mmCIF file of C-alpha atoms in Angstrom:
data_model
loop_
_atom_site.group_PDB
_atom_site.id
_atom_site.type_symbol
_atom_site.label_atom_id
_atom_site.label_comp_id
_atom_site.label_asym_id
_atom_site.label_seq_id
_atom_site.Cartn_x
_atom_site.Cartn_y
_atom_site.Cartn_z
ATOM 1 C CA MET Z 1 55.361 14.685 38.298
ATOM 2 C CA ARG Z 2 55.683 10.904 38.349
ATOM 3 C CA ALA Z 3 52.823 8.660 37.316
ATOM 4 C CA GLY Z 4 52.701 7.145 40.805
ATOM 5 C CA ASN Z 5 52.258 10.565 42.379
ATOM 6 C CA ILE Z 6 49.489 11.460 39.927
ATOM 7 C CA ALA Z 7 47.709 8.183 40.647
ATOM 8 C CA GLY Z 8 47.999 8.828 44.384
ATOM 9 C CA ILE Z 9 46.485 12.290 44.037
ATOM 10 C CA ILE Z 10 43.608 10.934 41.947
ATOM 11 C CA VAL Z 11 42.876 8.210 44.515
ATOM 12 C CA ALA Z 12 43.028 10.743 47.359
ATOM 13 C CA LEU Z 13 40.645 13.125 45.596
ATOM 14 C CA ALA Z 14 38.232 10.282 44.821
ATOM 15 C CA LEU Z 15 38.285 9.174 48.450
ATOM 16 C CA LEU Z 16 37.793 12.741 49.685
ATOM 17 C CA THR Z 17 34.792 13.100 47.382
ATOM 18 C CA ALA Z 18 33.291 9.871 48.718
ATOM 19 C CA VAL Z 19 33.948 10.888 52.333
ATOM 20 C CA ILE Z 20 32.259 14.257 51.819
ATOM 21 C CA TRP Z 21 29.341 12.604 49.999
ATOM 22 C CA ARG Z 22 28.763 10.227 52.894
ATOM 23 C CA LEU Z 23 29.524 12.777 55.616
ATOM 24 C CA PRO Z 24 25.942 12.749 56.991
ATOM 25 C CA ILE Z 25 26.252 8.965 57.476
ATOM 26 C CA ASN Z 26 29.843 8.644 58.696
ATOM 27 C CA GLY Z 27 30.039 11.850 60.716
ATOM 28 C CA TRP Z 28 32.686 14.533 60.539
ATOM 29 C CA GLY Z 29 35.216 12.298 62.280
ATOM 30 C CA SER Z 30 35.671 10.741 58.836
ATOM 31 C CA LEU Z 31 37.068 14.034 57.550
ATOM 32 C CA LEU Z 32 39.458 14.211 60.493
ATOM 33 C CA TRP Z 33 40.652 10.690 59.676
ATOM 34 C CA PHE Z 34 41.197 11.630 56.033
ATOM 35 C CA ALA Z 35 43.138 14.745 57.076
ATOM 36 C CA SER Z 36 45.399 12.820 59.470
ATOM 37 C CA VAL Z 37 46.177 10.117 56.881
ATOM 38 C CA THR Z 38 46.905 12.766 54.237
ATOM 39 C CA VAL Z 39 49.288 14.701 56.489
ATOM 40 C CA MET Z 40 50.966 11.448 57.481
ATOM 41 C CA GLY Z 41 51.607 10.670 53.811
ATOM 42 C CA ILE Z 42 52.932 14.177 53.124
ATOM 43 C CA ILE Z 43 55.378 13.900 56.036
ATOM 44 C CA ARG Z 44 56.727 10.537 54.908
ATOM 45 C CA ARG Z 45 56.969 11.140 51.146
ATOM 46 C CA PRO Z 46 60.320 13.028 51.032
ATOM 47 C CA HIS Z 47 61.920 10.472 53.343
ATOM 48 C CA GLU Z 48 60.785 7.663 51.052
ATOM 49 C CA SER Z 49 62.539 9.470 48.197
ATOM 50 C CA THR Z 50 65.727 9.820 50.256
ATOM 51 C CA ALA Z 51 65.619 6.136 51.203
ATOM 52 C CA GLN Z 52 65.480 5.145 47.549
ATOM 53 C CA THR Z 53 68.763 6.945 46.865
ATOM 54 C CA THR Z 54 70.651 5.815 50.001
ATOM 55 C CA ALA Z 55 72.627 2.588 49.741
ATOM 56 C CA THR Z 56 71.588 -0.339 51.949
ATOM 57 C CA THR Z 57 74.443 -2.190 53.653
ATOM 58 C CA GLU Z 58 72.372 -4.867 55.406
ATOM 59 C CA SER Z 59 68.795 -6.066 55.107
ATOM 60 C CA ARG Z 60 66.892 -8.382 57.436
ATOM 61 C CA GLN Z 61 63.656 -8.076 55.540
ATOM 62 C CA SER Z 62 61.579 -11.245 55.654
ATOM 63 C CA THR Z 63 58.392 -12.644 54.188
ATOM 64 C CA VAL Z 64 56.714 -12.371 57.586
ATOM 65 C CA GLU Z 65 57.623 -8.693 57.806
ATOM 66 C CA ASN Z 66 56.309 -8.023 54.298
ATOM 67 C CA VAL Z 67 53.012 -9.712 55.178
ATOM 68 C CA LEU Z 68 52.737 -7.679 58.378
ATOM 69 C CA LEU Z 69 53.517 -4.429 56.524
ATOM 70 C CA ALA Z 70 50.805 -5.250 53.994
ATOM 71 C CA GLY Z 71 48.446 -5.926 56.891
ATOM 72 C CA VAL Z 72 49.184 -2.494 58.358
ATOM 73 C CA ALA Z 73 48.449 -0.841 55.006
ATOM 74 C CA ILE Z 74 45.145 -2.682 54.837
ATOM 75 C CA GLY Z 75 44.181 -1.944 58.437
ATOM 76 C CA SER Z 76 45.198 1.706 58.485
ATOM 77 C CA ALA Z 77 44.107 2.774 55.004
ATOM 78 C CA ALA Z 78 42.267 0.233 52.850
ATOM 79 C CA LEU Z 79 39.617 -0.939 55.333
ATOM 80 C CA PRO Z 80 38.775 2.538 56.680
ATOM 81 C CA ALA Z 81 38.639 3.976 53.153
ATOM 82 C CA LEU Z 82 36.438 1.136 51.914
ATOM 83 C CA HIS Z 83 34.056 1.505 54.822
ATOM 84 C CA LEU Z 84 33.810 5.298 54.671
ATOM 85 C CA ALA Z 85 33.290 5.248 50.892
ATOM 86 C CA THR Z 86 30.778 2.386 50.729
ATOM 87 C CA GLY Z 87 29.495 1.607 54.224
ATOM 88 C CA LEU Z 88 30.655 -2.006 53.812
ATOM 89 C CA PHE Z 89 31.105 -2.546 57.545
ATOM 90 C CA SER Z 90 28.081 -0.548 58.685
ATOM 91 C CA PHE Z 91 26.867 -3.581 60.653
ATOM 92 C CA ALA Z 92 29.806 -2.933 63.018
ATOM 93 C CA ASN Z 93 28.991 0.745 63.633
ATOM 94 C CA TYR Z 94 28.410 1.964 67.174
ATOM 95 C CA ALA Z 95 26.929 5.227 68.411
ATOM 96 C CA THR Z 96 29.013 8.042 69.936
ATOM 97 C CA ALA Z 97 28.274 11.600 71.036
ATOM 98 C CA ASN Z 98 28.673 14.359 68.441
ATOM 99 C CA TRP Z 99 31.612 15.786 70.380
ATOM 100 C CA TRP Z 100 33.488 12.487 70.594
ATOM 101 C CA PRO Z 101 35.720 13.021 67.492
ATOM 102 C CA LEU Z 102 37.061 16.169 69.169
ATOM 103 C CA THR Z 103 38.909 13.989 71.655
ATOM 104 C CA GLY Z 104 40.891 12.471 68.805
ATOM 105 C CA ILE Z 105 42.239 15.807 67.551
ATOM 106 C CA PRO Z 106 44.958 16.298 70.229
ATOM 107 C CA VAL Z 107 45.872 12.613 69.939
ATOM 108 C CA ALA Z 108 46.305 12.950 66.163
ATOM 109 C CA MET Z 109 48.195 16.242 66.452
ATOM 110 C CA LEU Z 110 50.651 14.796 68.960
ATOM 111 C CA GLY Z 111 51.028 11.704 66.780
ATOM 112 C CA LEU Z 112 51.671 13.748 63.639
ATOM 113 C CA TRP Z 113 54.231 15.969 65.357
ATOM 114 C CA LEU Z 114 56.085 12.969 66.746
ATOM 115 C CA PHE Z 115 55.853 11.212 63.360
ATOM 116 C CA TRP Z 116 57.433 14.246 61.662
ATOM 117 C CA ARG Z 117 60.077 14.778 64.329
ATOM 118 C CA SER Z 118 61.067 11.095 64.312
ATOM 119 C CA HIS Z 119 61.709 11.176 60.562
ATOM 120 C CA VAL Z 120 63.709 14.389 60.829
ATOM 121 C CA ASP Z 121 65.878 13.147 63.695
ATOM 122 C CA LEU Z 122 66.450 9.762 62.042
ATOM 123 C CA GLY Z 123 67.417 11.366 58.732
ATOM 124 C CA LYS Z 124 68.842 9.083 56.062
ATOM 125 C CA ASN Z 125 68.886 6.168 58.533
ATOM 126 C CA TRP Z 126 65.135 5.690 58.095
ATOM 127 C CA SER Z 127 63.804 2.677 56.231
ATOM 128 C CA VAL Z 128 60.349 1.162 55.983
ATOM 129 C CA SER Z 129 61.828 -2.306 56.586
ATOM 130 C CA LEU Z 130 64.648 -3.753 58.709
ATOM 131 C CA GLU Z 131 67.683 -2.325 56.933
ATOM 132 C CA LEU Z 132 70.945 -0.611 57.756
ATOM 133 C CA ARG Z 133 71.957 2.289 55.552
ATOM 134 C CA GLU Z 134 75.359 3.422 54.356
ATOM 135 C CA ASP Z 135 77.135 5.232 57.238
ATOM 136 C CA HIS Z 136 74.261 4.216 59.506
ATOM 137 C CA GLY Z 137 74.536 5.986 62.841
ATOM 138 C CA LEU Z 138 73.080 5.344 66.274
ATOM 139 C CA ILE Z 139 70.657 8.222 66.837
ATOM 140 C CA THR Z 140 70.307 9.083 70.523
ATOM 141 C CA SER Z 141 69.350 12.749 70.336
ATOM 142 C CA GLY Z 142 66.131 14.669 69.768
ATOM 143 C CA VAL Z 143 63.038 12.551 70.347
ATOM 144 C CA TYR Z 144 65.298 9.486 70.376
ATOM 145 C CA GLN Z 145 67.067 10.637 73.520
ATOM 146 C CA ARG Z 146 64.681 8.858 75.903
ATOM 147 C CA ILE Z 147 62.568 6.749 73.494
ATOM 148 C CA ARG Z 148 64.077 4.070 71.255
ATOM 149 C CA HIS Z 149 61.065 3.852 68.955
ATOM 150 C CA PRO Z 150 59.313 7.241 68.920
ATOM 151 C CA MET Z 151 58.048 6.601 65.400
ATOM 152 C CA TYR Z 152 56.193 3.540 66.623
ATOM 153 C CA THR Z 153 54.767 5.623 69.463
ATOM 154 C CA SER Z 154 53.542 8.174 66.934
ATOM 155 C CA ILE Z 155 51.901 5.492 64.801
ATOM 156 C CA PHE Z 156 50.131 3.976 67.803
ATOM 157 C CA LEU Z 157 48.801 7.468 68.608
ATOM 158 C CA LEU Z 158 47.610 8.001 65.035
ATOM 159 C CA TYR Z 159 45.834 4.656 64.909
ATOM 160 C CA LEU Z 160 44.273 5.373 68.295
ATOM 161 C CA ALA Z 161 42.965 8.585 66.713
ATOM 162 C CA GLN Z 162 41.633 6.453 63.843
ATOM 163 C CA ALA Z 163 39.648 4.420 66.363
ATOM 164 C CA ILE Z 164 38.226 7.648 67.804
ATOM 165 C CA PHE Z 165 37.412 9.257 64.452
ATOM 166 C CA ILE Z 166 35.701 6.198 62.932
ATOM 167 C CA SER Z 167 32.928 4.751 65.103
ATOM 168 C CA ASN Z 168 33.158 1.263 63.691
ATOM 169 C CA TRP Z 169 34.598 -1.812 65.379
ATOM 170 C CA ILE Z 170 36.293 -3.012 62.185
ATOM 171 C CA ALA Z 171 37.385 0.098 60.282
ATOM 172 C CA GLY Z 172 38.135 2.047 63.445
ATOM 173 C CA PHE Z 173 40.334 -0.467 65.237
ATOM 174 C CA SER Z 174 41.943 -2.250 62.280
ATOM 175 C CA GLY Z 175 44.952 0.081 62.304
ATOM 176 C CA LEU Z 176 45.715 -0.549 65.980
ATOM 177 C CA ILE Z 177 45.322 -4.308 65.611
ATOM 178 C CA THR Z 178 47.463 -4.746 62.498
ATOM 179 C CA PHE Z 179 50.195 -2.369 63.634
ATOM 180 C CA GLY Z 180 50.198 -3.912 67.097
ATOM 181 C CA ALA Z 181 50.846 -7.316 65.542
ATOM 182 C CA MET Z 182 53.714 -5.948 63.454
ATOM 183 C CA TYR Z 183 55.208 -4.140 66.438
ATOM 184 C CA LEU Z 184 55.279 -7.305 68.557
ATOM 185 C CA VAL Z 185 57.040 -9.303 65.839
ATOM 186 C CA ARG Z 186 59.342 -6.636 64.465
ATOM 187 C CA THR Z 187 60.660 -4.773 67.503
ATOM 188 C CA PRO Z 188 62.772 -7.597 69.022
ATOM 189 C CA ARG Z 189 64.309 -8.300 65.594
ATOM 190 C CA GLU Z 190 65.030 -4.608 65.038
ATOM 191 C CA GLU Z 191 66.695 -4.228 68.418
ATOM 192 C CA ALA Z 192 68.768 -7.369 67.816
ATOM 193 C CA MET Z 193 69.969 -5.887 64.522
ATOM 194 C CA MET Z 194 70.934 -2.631 66.239
ATOM 195 C CA TYR Z 195 72.774 -4.515 68.984
ATOM 196 C CA ASP Z 196 74.720 -6.516 66.389
ATOM 197 C CA GLN Z 197 75.673 -3.268 64.659
ATOM 198 C CA PHE Z 198 76.470 -1.006 67.612
ATOM 199 C CA GLY Z 199 77.198 -3.436 70.456
ATOM 200 C CA ALA Z 200 77.829 -1.887 73.880
ATOM 201 C CA ALA Z 201 76.806 1.575 72.719
ATOM 202 C CA TYR Z 202 73.308 0.324 71.901
ATOM 203 C CA GLU Z 203 73.127 -1.719 75.100
ATOM 204 C CA ASP Z 204 73.962 1.415 77.097
ATOM 205 C CA TYR Z 205 71.351 3.371 75.132
ATOM 206 C CA CYS Z 206 68.735 0.756 76.025
ATOM 207 C CA THR Z 207 69.435 1.212 79.734
ATOM 208 C CA ARG Z 208 68.552 4.907 79.560
ATOM 209 C CA SER Z 209 65.660 4.824 77.116
ATOM 210 C CA GLY Z 210 62.208 3.263 76.944
ATOM 211 C CA ARG Z 211 60.746 1.532 73.936
ATOM 212 C CA LEU Z 212 57.578 3.583 73.489
ATOM 213 C CA ILE Z 213 57.496 6.057 76.379
ATOM 214 C CA PRO Z 214 60.375 8.120 77.814
ATOM 215 C CA ARG Z 215 62.501 6.683 80.560
ATOM 216 C CA LEU Z 216 62.848 9.681 82.816
ATOM 217 C CA LYS Z 217 65.336 8.228 85.287
ATOM 218 C CA VAL Z 218 68.662 6.601 84.438
#
């Protein structure tokens, strides 16, 4: 096992311990958040390994994108973890009914399924940044048949679940805010890259697919 994997497991166990310790304060939605983030990481890990061994033929990665990606990591993981472990943002807590975290479970489950399915359907074409892979193909089947960015849809769902699980204006909504900012900046650039690569085929695909929700009629 690599040192990075061992370090990740140690951090996860430490965070889980802190979440359980502060469960009476944070509520059991904090455990649901931890579970959803953990499953999300498990789903993505093998695809990260594949990406590291697949040649990149074009990269449009930029400093702005790197900053936005770092912001997403902070908003979706660092800030919630810091708050749940220490209560740093307790001044921004708000009260909810005991049953409220239940409403986030189907949202998270749908998000996790779509997150998994998007990675599977995209295969070796997946990259965390704006890159084209060797033998990059235009995927228009599976969950990509009617949605151009189902992975982004899944992430929005998961960060909506974060906002439901964590009753805090900062730690709860930071994932939605940071990812929303990245989505607005990145999506037009990503679609321009795909159009440059696939031309009319991608333009036709855009006419029969929606960005985040299915286009049911052609």
